[in-house]
Amino acid sequence: MERETGTFRVKSGLAEMLKGGVIMDVTNAEQAKIAEDAGAVAVMALERVPADIRREGGVARMADANKIEEIMRAVSIPVMAKVRIGHFVEAQILQALGVDYIDESEVLTPADEEYHIDKWAFTVPFVCGARDLGEALRRIAEGAAMIRTKGEAGTGNVVEAVRHQRTMLRQIAWLQGLRPEQFVAAAKELGAPVELCRMVAEQGRLPVVNFAAGGIATPADAALMMQLGVDGIFVGSGIFKSENPAARARAIVEATTHYNDPDVLAKVSHGLGEPMPGIDIKELGEEALLQTRGW
Amino acid sequence: MKAGVLALQGDFREHAAVLAALGATPIEVRTPEELARVDCLVIPGGESTTISKLARSAGLVDPIRERAAAGMPMLGTCAGMIVMAKRVIGLEPLLDLVDITVRRNAYGRQVDSFEADIAVEGVDHPVRAVFIRAPIVEEVGPGVRVLAEHEGHPVVVEQGNLVVASFHPELVGETRLHAYVLEKV
């Protein structure tokens, strides 16, 4: 009858409960309430949304503790917050604050260019970004209990999220077609532990929940990613950088649930006002990409 | 047998897998038309506020209440318990079915989520129960039978055709609670 906290089942279990839902970036209590009222399954507390980080530059860090606590008090849904890649002390602080999930995120300025956080050392669960299967499995090997595509945050352009999800699907299908003697070579090629590669081949999917993130701005974007097989949606700048955040947030929630029903998708795509302005990835240049942070 | 799983949000696929393992045909329910086709209904774990909003906008609240009143067996886990309860502290009840008062996120935040072995009435071996930001049942009405308790709080209760649990049997492949509800069909 002993309580066991912080087990991998408990950590990945919360991600299972978020499936089919939308997690929204918020920068204050008022936005958090709008997100909750729209039906968000969780909010991501941060100082600036990715579009502003991209525009303003400078070092992007974990949000102020006051701000995070203000958001935690404002809503009853889970509150996530971001830490810099490799910054395990920011993560210790968020765990002490009682945050429900930590995003070790390329959207913030990396603190360590060699190592990600040892996520096994924490009771609080972690979500990490990935561009392909190898990167996802490396993060899971470090203890991540949830994965999201990196996409290209703050662009309002879904193309990179699509690329990352399609890459994962293609690599999973490739692993499923291998003979037993090929797995060690495949693991070497992906740069991922062989046991995790075997597990993916057996289950035909990642061993943890996988959400889409990075560039989702419309209900159609959300449904596109769901039809491509992700378990749920992160929306960063897409809501609060648009003309009518409450209406857009509600529409993206409905589109994520009814992603396979074009009649519902058509209905919820009416009267949302202007989406956030988008950026063509090609105009960004290599050094402006956030997705290449981390390995 | 057609076993429905409310598929608006949450871990409905895990419930569908348990139902399939028991020989039932799982049906994802997102519309009143889909609800009309099922013999029983599982309400999964998820975010109770999200599931409530989506159930209202899909026009599912009254149809589910009518089916439940007509005797359709139902199982709710965690968020499912919350949306089936008659009284929820700080939240308007959704389906208003089971005569209990529940408090959401009552064990604390995610760092306080836990697993533990639970003895359930009529089941031989303990059930490995995973509690994720789980609700606590604070009051139980006269027509409600408590099937399991943990640390003095009811964690599985039954009211006629309705069974609710505050934890997630579906996360560990536990099939006995689902089997118990399927037997009521």
Short mmCIF file of C-alpha atoms in Angstrom, two decimals:
data_model
loop_
_atom_site.label_atom_id
_atom_site.label_comp_id
_atom_site.label_asym_id
_atom_site.label_seq_id
_atom_site.Cartn_x
_atom_site.Cartn_y
_atom_site.Cartn_z
CA MET A 1 0.00 0.00 0.00
CA GLU A 2 3.14 2.22 -0.04
CA ARG A 3 2.96 5.25 -2.33
CA GLU A 4 5.64 5.25 -5.03
CA THR A 5 6.15 8.66 -6.63
CA GLY A 6 8.20 9.69 -9.67
CA THR A 7 8.12 6.26 -11.37
CA PHE A 8 8.41 6.30 -15.14
CA ARG A 9 4.81 5.03 -15.30
CA VAL A 10 3.60 7.99 -13.25
CA LYS A 11 5.65 10.42 -15.39
CA SER A 12 4.60 9.05 -18.78
CA GLY A 13 1.09 8.51 -17.38
CA LEU A 14 0.42 12.25 -17.18
CA ALA A 15 1.42 12.58 -20.85
CA GLU A 16 -1.06 9.76 -21.66
CA MET A 17 -3.79 11.85 -19.99
CA LEU A 18 -2.93 14.88 -22.15
CA LYS A 19 -3.43 12.97 -25.43
CA GLY A 20 -5.90 14.36 -27.92
CA GLY A 21 -5.46 17.74 -26.26
CA VAL A 22 -3.87 21.12 -26.86
CA ILE A 23 -1.12 22.63 -24.67
CA MET A 24 -0.91 26.40 -25.00
CA ASP A 25 1.96 28.84 -24.36
CA VAL A 26 0.96 31.59 -21.89
CA THR A 27 2.91 34.47 -20.37
CA ASN A 28 0.56 35.54 -17.56
CA ALA A 29 -2.45 34.49 -15.45
CA GLU A 30 -4.97 36.18 -17.73
CA GLN A 31 -3.77 34.24 -20.79
CA ALA A 32 -3.72 31.04 -18.71
CA LYS A 33 -7.41 31.54 -17.84
CA ILE A 34 -8.27 32.13 -21.51
CA ALA A 35 -6.44 28.91 -22.40
CA GLU A 36 -8.19 26.90 -19.67
CA ASP A 37 -11.61 28.31 -20.62
CA ALA A 38 -10.95 27.36 -24.24
CA GLY A 39 -10.35 23.73 -23.20
CA ALA A 40 -6.54 23.51 -23.13
CA VAL A 41 -5.31 20.33 -21.38
CA ALA A 42 -2.30 22.20 -19.96
CA VAL A 43 -0.50 25.51 -20.25
CA MET A 44 3.19 26.23 -20.83
CA ALA A 45 4.33 29.12 -18.64
CA LEU A 46 7.02 31.28 -20.19
CA GLU A 47 8.43 34.78 -20.15
CA ARG A 48 7.98 35.50 -23.87
CA VAL A 49 6.32 33.46 -26.62
CA PRO A 50 8.77 32.12 -29.24
CA ALA A 51 7.81 34.76 -31.85
CA ASP A 52 8.93 37.49 -29.42
CA ILE A 53 12.09 35.60 -28.43
CA ARG A 54 12.92 35.34 -32.12
CA ARG A 55 12.30 39.06 -32.71
CA GLU A 56 13.91 40.49 -29.58
CA GLY A 57 16.92 38.17 -29.38
CA GLY A 58 19.15 38.12 -26.28
CA VAL A 59 19.44 35.18 -23.88
CA ALA A 60 16.10 33.43 -23.29
CA ARG A 61 15.92 31.80 -19.83
CA MET A 62 13.48 30.00 -17.54
CA ALA A 63 10.53 32.28 -16.65
CA ASP A 64 10.51 34.27 -13.43
CA ALA A 65 9.35 32.20 -10.43
CA ASN A 66 6.68 34.77 -9.54
CA LYS A 67 5.21 34.54 -13.00
CA ILE A 68 5.11 30.74 -12.87
CA GLU A 69 3.43 30.73 -9.45
CA GLU A 70 0.90 33.33 -10.63
CA ILE A 71 -0.03 31.04 -13.52
CA MET A 72 -0.17 27.96 -11.25
CA ARG A 73 -2.61 29.79 -8.97
CA ALA A 74 -4.79 30.91 -11.88
CA VAL A 75 -5.68 27.50 -13.37
CA SER A 76 -6.53 23.94 -12.27
CA ILE A 77 -5.05 22.25 -15.37
CA PRO A 78 -1.38 21.12 -15.36
CA VAL A 79 1.25 23.84 -15.70
CA MET A 80 4.41 23.17 -17.68
CA ALA A 81 7.46 25.42 -17.90
CA LYS A 82 10.59 25.56 -20.03
CA VAL A 83 14.24 25.24 -19.02
CA ARG A 84 17.32 25.77 -21.14
CA ILE A 85 18.88 22.65 -22.65
CA GLY A 86 21.32 21.25 -20.09
CA HIS A 87 20.35 23.70 -17.32
CA PHE A 88 19.60 21.19 -14.57
CA VAL A 89 19.46 23.85 -11.86
CA GLU A 90 16.61 25.68 -13.61
CA ALA A 91 14.92 22.26 -13.62
CA GLN A 92 15.60 21.76 -9.89
CA ILE A 93 13.97 25.15 -9.26
CA LEU A 94 10.89 24.31 -11.35
CA GLN A 95 10.52 20.99 -9.52
CA ALA A 96 10.74 22.82 -6.19
CA LEU A 97 8.04 25.26 -7.39
CA GLY A 98 5.75 22.29 -8.10
CA VAL A 99 5.50 22.65 -11.87
CA ASP A 100 3.75 19.59 -13.40
CA TYR A 101 5.97 19.05 -16.48
CA ILE A 102 9.31 20.51 -17.61
CA ASP A 103 10.09 21.23 -21.26
CA GLU A 104 13.86 21.10 -21.85
CA SER A 105 13.50 23.39 -24.82
CA GLU A 106 15.50 24.59 -27.80
CA VAL A 107 13.32 27.71 -27.77
CA LEU A 108 15.42 28.99 -24.85
CA THR A 109 19.14 29.68 -25.24
CA PRO A 110 21.05 26.43 -24.54
CA ALA A 111 23.07 26.35 -21.31
CA ASP A 112 25.16 23.32 -22.32
CA GLU A 113 26.19 22.55 -25.89
CA GLU A 114 27.35 19.03 -25.03
CA TYR A 115 24.87 17.47 -22.62
CA HIS A 116 21.15 17.47 -22.04
CA ILE A 117 19.76 17.13 -18.49
CA ASP A 118 19.82 13.72 -16.75
CA LYS A 119 16.06 13.55 -16.44
CA TRP A 120 16.09 10.30 -14.43
CA ALA A 121 17.31 12.34 -11.45
CA PHE A 122 13.95 14.16 -11.18
CA THR A 123 10.49 13.34 -9.78
CA VAL A 124 8.84 15.81 -12.16
CA PRO A 125 8.48 14.50 -15.74
CA PHE A 126 10.17 16.05 -18.81
CA VAL A 127 9.12 16.62 -22.41
CA CYS A 128 11.84 17.18 -25.04
CA GLY A 129 11.87 18.19 -28.70
CA ALA A 130 13.10 15.97 -31.53
CA ARG A 131 13.58 16.25 -35.28
CA ASP A 132 13.89 12.53 -35.93
CA LEU A 133 13.64 9.13 -34.29
CA GLY A 134 17.27 9.01 -33.11
CA GLU A 135 16.95 12.34 -31.31
CA ALA A 136 13.66 11.24 -29.71
CA LEU A 137 15.19 7.98 -28.47
CA ARG A 138 18.29 9.76 -27.09
CA ARG A 139 16.02 12.02 -25.03
CA ILE A 140 13.97 9.01 -23.84
CA ALA A 141 17.25 7.29 -22.86
CA GLU A 142 18.00 10.38 -20.74
CA GLY A 143 14.62 9.97 -19.02
CA ALA A 144 12.20 12.10 -21.06
CA ALA A 145 8.62 10.82 -20.52
CA MET A 146 7.13 12.68 -23.49
CA ILE A 147 8.41 13.84 -26.90
CA ARG A 148 7.32 16.61 -29.22
CA THR A 149 8.44 17.47 -32.72
CA LYS A 150 10.67 20.54 -32.67
CA GLY A 151 9.19 22.11 -35.77
CA GLU A 152 10.39 25.69 -36.01
CA ALA A 153 8.95 27.66 -33.09
CA GLY A 154 7.71 31.22 -33.50
CA THR A 155 7.25 31.03 -37.26
CA GLY A 156 3.55 30.18 -37.62
CA ASN A 157 4.78 27.84 -40.36
CA VAL A 158 3.91 24.16 -39.97
CA VAL A 159 6.35 22.85 -42.58
CA GLU A 160 9.13 21.88 -40.15
CA ALA A 161 6.75 20.08 -37.77
CA VAL A 162 5.47 18.11 -40.77
CA ARG A 163 9.04 17.30 -41.83
CA HIS A 164 9.96 16.07 -38.34
CA GLN A 165 6.85 13.94 -37.92
CA ARG A 166 7.20 12.42 -41.39
CA THR A 167 10.85 11.65 -40.65
CA MET A 168 9.86 9.80 -37.47
CA LEU A 169 7.13 7.83 -39.26
CA ARG A 170 9.55 6.85 -42.04
CA GLN A 171 12.24 5.75 -39.58
CA ILE A 172 9.77 3.76 -37.47
CA ALA A 173 8.55 1.93 -40.60
CA TRP A 174 12.20 1.29 -41.57
CA LEU A 175 12.97 -0.27 -38.15
CA GLN A 176 9.87 -2.48 -38.45
CA GLY A 177 11.21 -3.93 -41.69
CA LEU A 178 14.60 -4.96 -40.27
CA ARG A 179 15.85 -8.48 -39.58
CA PRO A 180 17.22 -9.18 -36.07
CA GLU A 181 20.89 -9.00 -37.14
CA GLN A 182 20.37 -5.46 -38.51
CA PHE A 183 19.37 -3.76 -35.24
CA VAL A 184 22.80 -2.93 -33.85
CA ALA A 185 23.81 -1.30 -37.14
CA ALA A 186 20.47 0.58 -37.21
CA ALA A 187 21.01 1.79 -33.64
CA LYS A 188 24.47 3.03 -34.64
CA GLU A 189 23.00 4.86 -37.62
CA LEU A 190 20.24 6.49 -35.55
CA GLY A 191 22.56 7.19 -32.62
CA ALA A 192 20.08 5.58 -30.23
CA PRO A 193 20.12 2.67 -27.75
CA VAL A 194 19.48 -0.65 -29.48
CA GLU A 195 16.93 -1.80 -26.87
CA LEU A 196 14.79 1.28 -27.59
CA CYS A 197 15.12 0.62 -31.35
CA ARG A 198 13.83 -2.93 -30.84
CA MET A 199 10.97 -1.63 -28.71
CA VAL A 200 9.94 0.86 -31.42
CA ALA A 201 10.04 -1.88 -34.06
CA GLU A 202 7.85 -4.14 -31.91
CA GLN A 203 5.26 -1.49 -31.02
CA GLY A 204 5.37 0.44 -34.30
CA ARG A 205 5.49 3.71 -32.40
CA LEU A 206 7.55 5.73 -29.95
CA PRO A 207 7.55 4.24 -26.44
CA VAL A 208 6.16 7.53 -25.05
CA VAL A 209 3.52 10.05 -26.10
CA ASN A 210 4.52 12.27 -29.05
CA PHE A 211 2.97 15.72 -29.59
CA ALA A 212 3.44 18.15 -32.47
CA ALA A 213 5.01 21.54 -31.81
CA GLY A 214 6.69 24.38 -33.64
CA GLY A 215 4.65 26.38 -36.16
CA ILE A 216 1.03 25.34 -35.55
CA ALA A 217 -1.18 28.40 -36.10
CA THR A 218 -4.61 27.24 -37.35
CA PRO A 219 -7.21 24.53 -36.63
CA ALA A 220 -6.24 22.99 -39.98
CA ASP A 221 -2.56 22.83 -38.91
CA ALA A 222 -3.57 21.01 -35.72
CA ALA A 223 -5.76 18.50 -37.59
CA LEU A 224 -3.00 17.98 -40.19
CA MET A 225 -0.53 16.97 -37.48
CA MET A 226 -3.13 14.72 -35.78
CA GLN A 227 -3.84 12.99 -39.10
CA LEU A 228 -0.07 12.48 -39.44
CA GLY A 229 -0.25 10.45 -36.26
CA VAL A 230 0.83 12.71 -33.38
CA ASP A 231 -0.90 12.29 -30.01
CA GLY A 232 -1.67 15.97 -29.38
CA ILE A 233 -0.69 19.57 -30.09
CA PHE A 234 1.45 22.32 -28.59
CA VAL A 235 0.57 25.83 -29.75
CA GLY A 236 3.12 28.49 -28.90
CA SER A 237 2.83 31.91 -30.47
CA GLY A 238 -0.10 30.80 -32.67
CA ILE A 239 -2.82 31.74 -30.18
CA PHE A 240 -1.78 34.90 -28.37
CA LYS A 241 -0.11 36.42 -31.46
CA SER A 242 -3.38 36.10 -33.41
CA GLU A 243 -6.23 38.60 -33.65
CA ASN A 244 -8.77 36.71 -31.52
CA PRO A 245 -6.95 34.37 -29.11
CA ALA A 246 -10.02 32.98 -27.28
CA ALA A 247 -11.88 32.03 -30.47
CA ARG A 248 -8.74 30.59 -32.10
CA ALA A 249 -7.87 28.60 -28.97
CA ARG A 250 -11.37 27.06 -28.85
CA ALA A 251 -11.26 26.23 -32.55
CA ILE A 252 -7.86 24.52 -32.28
CA VAL A 253 -9.16 22.43 -29.34
CA GLU A 254 -12.21 21.31 -31.35
CA ALA A 255 -10.05 20.61 -34.42
CA THR A 256 -7.66 18.45 -32.38
CA THR A 257 -10.54 16.27 -31.12
CA HIS A 258 -12.47 16.06 -34.39
CA TYR A 259 -9.34 15.95 -36.59
CA ASN A 260 -10.84 13.30 -38.85
CA ASP A 261 -14.17 15.06 -39.44
CA PRO A 262 -13.87 17.69 -42.24
CA ASP A 263 -17.40 19.00 -41.51
CA VAL A 264 -16.41 19.95 -37.97
CA LEU A 265 -13.07 21.33 -39.22
CA ALA A 266 -14.91 23.54 -41.73
CA LYS A 267 -17.31 24.72 -39.04
CA VAL A 268 -14.61 25.72 -36.56
CA SER A 269 -12.49 27.46 -39.23
CA HIS A 270 -15.00 30.33 -39.57
CA GLY A 271 -14.60 33.82 -38.12
CA LEU A 272 -11.29 33.42 -36.32
CA GLY A 273 -9.79 36.74 -37.41
CA GLU A 274 -6.20 37.03 -38.59
CA PRO A 275 -3.77 34.25 -37.65
CA MET A 276 -0.29 35.18 -36.44
CA PRO A 277 1.93 36.50 -39.25
CA GLY A 278 4.03 33.66 -40.66
CA ILE A 279 7.68 33.39 -41.67
CA ASP A 280 9.04 31.48 -44.64
CA ILE A 281 11.72 29.18 -43.16
CA LYS A 282 13.97 29.79 -46.19
CA GLU A 283 14.16 33.49 -45.30
CA LEU A 284 15.41 32.70 -41.80
CA GLY A 285 18.92 31.51 -42.53
CA GLU A 286 20.72 28.66 -40.76
CA GLU A 287 21.85 30.69 -37.72
CA ALA A 288 18.28 31.80 -36.90
CA LEU A 289 16.96 28.22 -36.65
CA LEU A 290 15.98 27.05 -33.15
CA GLN A 291 15.55 23.39 -34.13
CA THR A 292 19.31 22.81 -34.57
CA ARG A 293 19.91 23.48 -30.86
CA GLY A 294 20.46 20.22 -28.97
CA TRP A 295 21.55 16.98 -30.67
CA MET B 1 -20.56 -6.61 -27.73
CA LYS B 2 -19.98 -2.98 -28.75
CA ALA B 3 -18.09 -1.24 -25.96
CA GLY B 4 -17.97 2.54 -26.38
CA VAL B 5 -15.11 4.74 -25.22
CA LEU B 6 -15.69 8.48 -25.04
CA ALA B 7 -12.92 9.65 -27.41
CA LEU B 8 -12.95 13.43 -27.00
CA GLN B 9 -9.62 13.65 -25.18
CA GLY B 10 -7.47 11.53 -22.89
CA ASP B 11 -6.21 7.94 -22.84
CA PHE B 12 -9.15 6.44 -24.74
CA ARG B 13 -6.92 4.15 -26.83
CA GLU B 14 -5.65 2.39 -23.69
CA HIS B 15 -9.25 1.72 -22.64
CA ALA B 16 -10.08 0.48 -26.13
CA ALA B 17 -7.13 -1.94 -25.92
CA VAL B 18 -8.35 -3.34 -22.58
CA LEU B 19 -11.88 -3.78 -23.96
CA ALA B 20 -10.53 -5.50 -27.08
CA ALA B 21 -8.42 -7.82 -24.91
CA LEU B 22 -11.63 -8.84 -23.13
CA GLY B 23 -13.27 -9.76 -26.45
CA ALA B 24 -15.48 -6.69 -26.85
CA THR B 25 -15.51 -4.51 -29.98
CA PRO B 26 -14.32 -1.04 -28.93
CA ILE B 27 -16.09 1.93 -30.55
CA GLU B 28 -14.74 5.48 -30.27
CA VAL B 29 -17.59 7.81 -29.33
CA ARG B 30 -17.43 11.48 -30.39
CA THR B 31 -21.04 12.06 -31.51
CA PRO B 32 -24.59 11.19 -30.30
CA GLU B 33 -24.92 8.87 -33.35
CA GLU B 34 -21.88 6.87 -32.24
CA LEU B 35 -23.21 6.74 -28.68
CA ALA B 36 -26.50 5.24 -29.92
CA ARG B 37 -24.61 2.22 -31.30
CA VAL B 38 -22.84 1.09 -28.10
CA ASP B 39 -23.89 -1.30 -25.32
CA CYS B 40 -21.78 0.31 -22.59
CA LEU B 41 -19.53 3.35 -22.25
CA VAL B 42 -16.13 4.03 -20.72
CA ILE B 43 -15.13 7.59 -19.87
CA PRO B 44 -11.33 7.71 -19.90
CA GLY B 45 -8.71 9.60 -17.98
CA GLY B 46 -7.80 13.03 -19.32
CA GLU B 47 -8.41 16.64 -18.34
CA SER B 48 -11.90 16.88 -16.83
CA THR B 49 -12.32 20.56 -17.81
CA THR B 50 -11.43 19.79 -21.45
CA ILE B 51 -13.62 16.67 -21.66
CA SER B 52 -16.53 18.64 -20.15
CA LYS B 53 -16.28 21.45 -22.71
CA LEU B 54 -15.94 19.06 -25.63
CA ALA B 55 -18.86 16.88 -24.42
CA ARG B 56 -21.10 19.94 -24.19
CA SER B 57 -20.16 21.25 -27.64
CA ALA B 58 -20.64 17.78 -29.17
CA GLY B 59 -24.17 17.58 -27.69
CA LEU B 60 -23.33 14.41 -25.76
CA VAL B 61 -24.37 15.36 -22.21
CA ASP B 62 -28.11 14.66 -22.38
CA PRO B 63 -27.79 11.54 -24.58
CA ILE B 64 -25.27 10.00 -22.14
CA ARG B 65 -27.49 10.86 -19.14
CA GLU B 66 -30.50 9.29 -20.86
CA ARG B 67 -28.61 6.10 -21.71
CA ALA B 68 -27.23 5.88 -18.15
CA ALA B 69 -30.74 6.32 -16.70
CA ALA B 70 -31.96 3.54 -19.01
CA GLY B 71 -29.38 1.20 -17.47
CA MET B 72 -26.38 1.37 -19.83
CA PRO B 73 -23.33 0.17 -17.85
CA MET B 74 -20.59 2.81 -17.54
CA LEU B 75 -17.03 2.91 -16.21
CA GLY B 76 -15.18 6.16 -15.49
CA THR B 77 -11.53 6.47 -14.49
CA CYS B 78 -9.99 9.59 -12.92
CA ALA B 79 -11.36 12.41 -15.14
CA GLY B 80 -14.17 9.94 -15.93
CA MET B 81 -14.99 9.78 -12.21
CA ILE B 82 -15.05 13.59 -12.06
CA VAL B 83 -17.38 14.05 -15.03
CA MET B 84 -19.75 11.31 -13.76
CA ALA B 85 -19.95 12.68 -10.18
CA LYS B 86 -22.99 14.56 -8.88
CA ARG B 87 -20.83 17.04 -6.96
CA VAL B 88 -17.39 18.40 -7.89
CA ILE B 89 -15.77 20.97 -5.62
CA GLY B 90 -15.09 24.13 -7.62
CA LEU B 91 -16.50 22.84 -10.91
CA GLU B 92 -19.99 22.49 -12.35
CA PRO B 93 -20.85 18.76 -12.56
CA LEU B 94 -21.16 17.44 -16.12
CA LEU B 95 -23.15 14.20 -16.17
CA ASP B 96 -24.50 14.40 -12.60
CA LEU B 97 -24.83 10.60 -12.27
CA VAL B 98 -22.94 9.10 -9.31
CA ASP B 99 -23.93 10.28 -5.83
CA ILE B 100 -20.44 11.27 -4.65
CA THR B 101 -18.59 14.51 -3.90
CA VAL B 102 -15.11 14.68 -5.44
CA ARG B 103 -12.23 17.08 -5.05
CA ARG B 104 -10.00 17.47 -8.13
CA ASN B 105 -6.17 17.21 -7.97
CA ALA B 106 -6.62 16.40 -4.31
CA TYR B 107 -3.32 14.58 -3.77
CA GLY B 108 -1.35 17.64 -4.92
CA ARG B 109 0.53 18.41 -8.10
CA GLN B 110 2.20 15.99 -10.53
CA VAL B 111 5.25 15.44 -8.26
CA ASP B 112 2.77 13.92 -5.77
CA SER B 113 1.25 11.52 -8.35
CA PHE B 114 1.97 7.92 -7.34
CA GLU B 115 1.31 4.22 -7.76
CA ALA B 116 0.31 1.75 -5.05
CA ASP B 117 -1.24 -1.71 -4.61
CA ILE B 118 -4.97 -1.56 -3.83
CA ALA B 119 -7.26 -4.34 -2.59
CA VAL B 120 -10.53 -4.33 -4.53
CA GLU B 121 -13.62 -6.20 -3.26
CA GLY B 122 -14.25 -9.40 -5.20
CA VAL B 123 -10.78 -9.41 -6.80
CA ASP B 124 -8.18 -11.97 -5.62
CA HIS B 125 -4.90 -10.13 -6.13
CA PRO B 126 -4.19 -6.47 -5.45
CA VAL B 127 -4.66 -4.03 -8.32
CA ARG B 128 -1.62 -1.90 -9.22
CA ALA B 129 -3.21 1.52 -9.15
CA VAL B 130 -1.64 4.56 -10.87
CA PHE B 131 -2.93 7.86 -9.47
CA ILE B 132 -2.19 10.85 -11.77
CA ARG B 133 -3.21 14.21 -10.28
CA ALA B 134 -6.09 12.12 -9.01
CA PRO B 135 -9.38 13.22 -7.43
CA ILE B 136 -10.38 12.24 -3.91
CA VAL B 137 -13.92 11.08 -3.06
CA GLU B 138 -14.93 13.18 -0.06
CA GLU B 139 -18.55 12.01 0.41
CA VAL B 140 -20.50 8.97 -0.67
CA GLY B 141 -24.32 8.95 -0.91
CA PRO B 142 -26.54 6.16 0.52
CA GLY B 143 -27.02 4.27 -2.76
CA VAL B 144 -23.27 4.02 -3.46
CA ARG B 145 -21.17 0.94 -2.59
CA VAL B 146 -17.45 1.36 -1.92
CA LEU B 147 -15.45 -1.41 -3.65
CA ALA B 148 -11.95 -0.22 -2.70
CA GLU B 149 -10.29 2.28 -0.41
CA HIS B 150 -6.80 3.76 -0.14
CA GLU B 151 -5.60 5.67 2.94
CA GLY B 152 -9.20 5.97 4.15
CA HIS B 153 -10.62 7.37 0.89
CA PRO B 154 -12.91 5.41 -1.46
CA VAL B 155 -11.06 4.85 -4.78
CA VAL B 156 -13.53 2.52 -6.54
CA VAL B 157 -17.29 2.94 -6.05
CA GLU B 158 -20.37 1.43 -7.65
CA GLN B 159 -23.89 2.77 -8.02
CA GLY B 160 -26.06 0.24 -9.87
CA ASN B 161 -24.89 0.18 -13.51
CA LEU B 162 -22.16 2.79 -12.88
CA VAL B 163 -18.60 2.14 -11.66
CA VAL B 164 -15.97 4.87 -11.14
CA ALA B 165 -12.32 4.69 -10.06
CA SER B 166 -9.97 7.52 -9.15
CA PHE B 167 -6.96 5.73 -10.69
CA HIS B 168 -6.05 4.24 -14.08
CA PRO B 169 -6.40 0.45 -14.46
CA GLU B 170 -6.02 0.98 -18.24
CA LEU B 171 -2.45 2.27 -17.87
CA VAL B 172 -1.13 -1.04 -16.53
CA GLY B 173 -3.23 -3.40 -18.67
CA GLU B 174 -5.42 -4.23 -15.66
CA THR B 175 -8.61 -5.78 -17.09
CA ARG B 176 -10.67 -6.83 -14.07
CA LEU B 177 -12.60 -3.59 -13.53
CA HIS B 178 -13.52 -3.43 -17.22
CA ALA B 179 -14.56 -7.11 -17.11
CA TYR B 180 -16.76 -6.37 -14.09
CA VAL B 181 -18.56 -3.57 -15.98
CA LEU B 182 -18.89 -5.63 -19.21
CA GLU B 183 -20.65 -8.35 -17.18
CA LYS B 184 -23.42 -5.86 -16.41
CA VAL B 185 -24.35 -5.58 -20.11
#
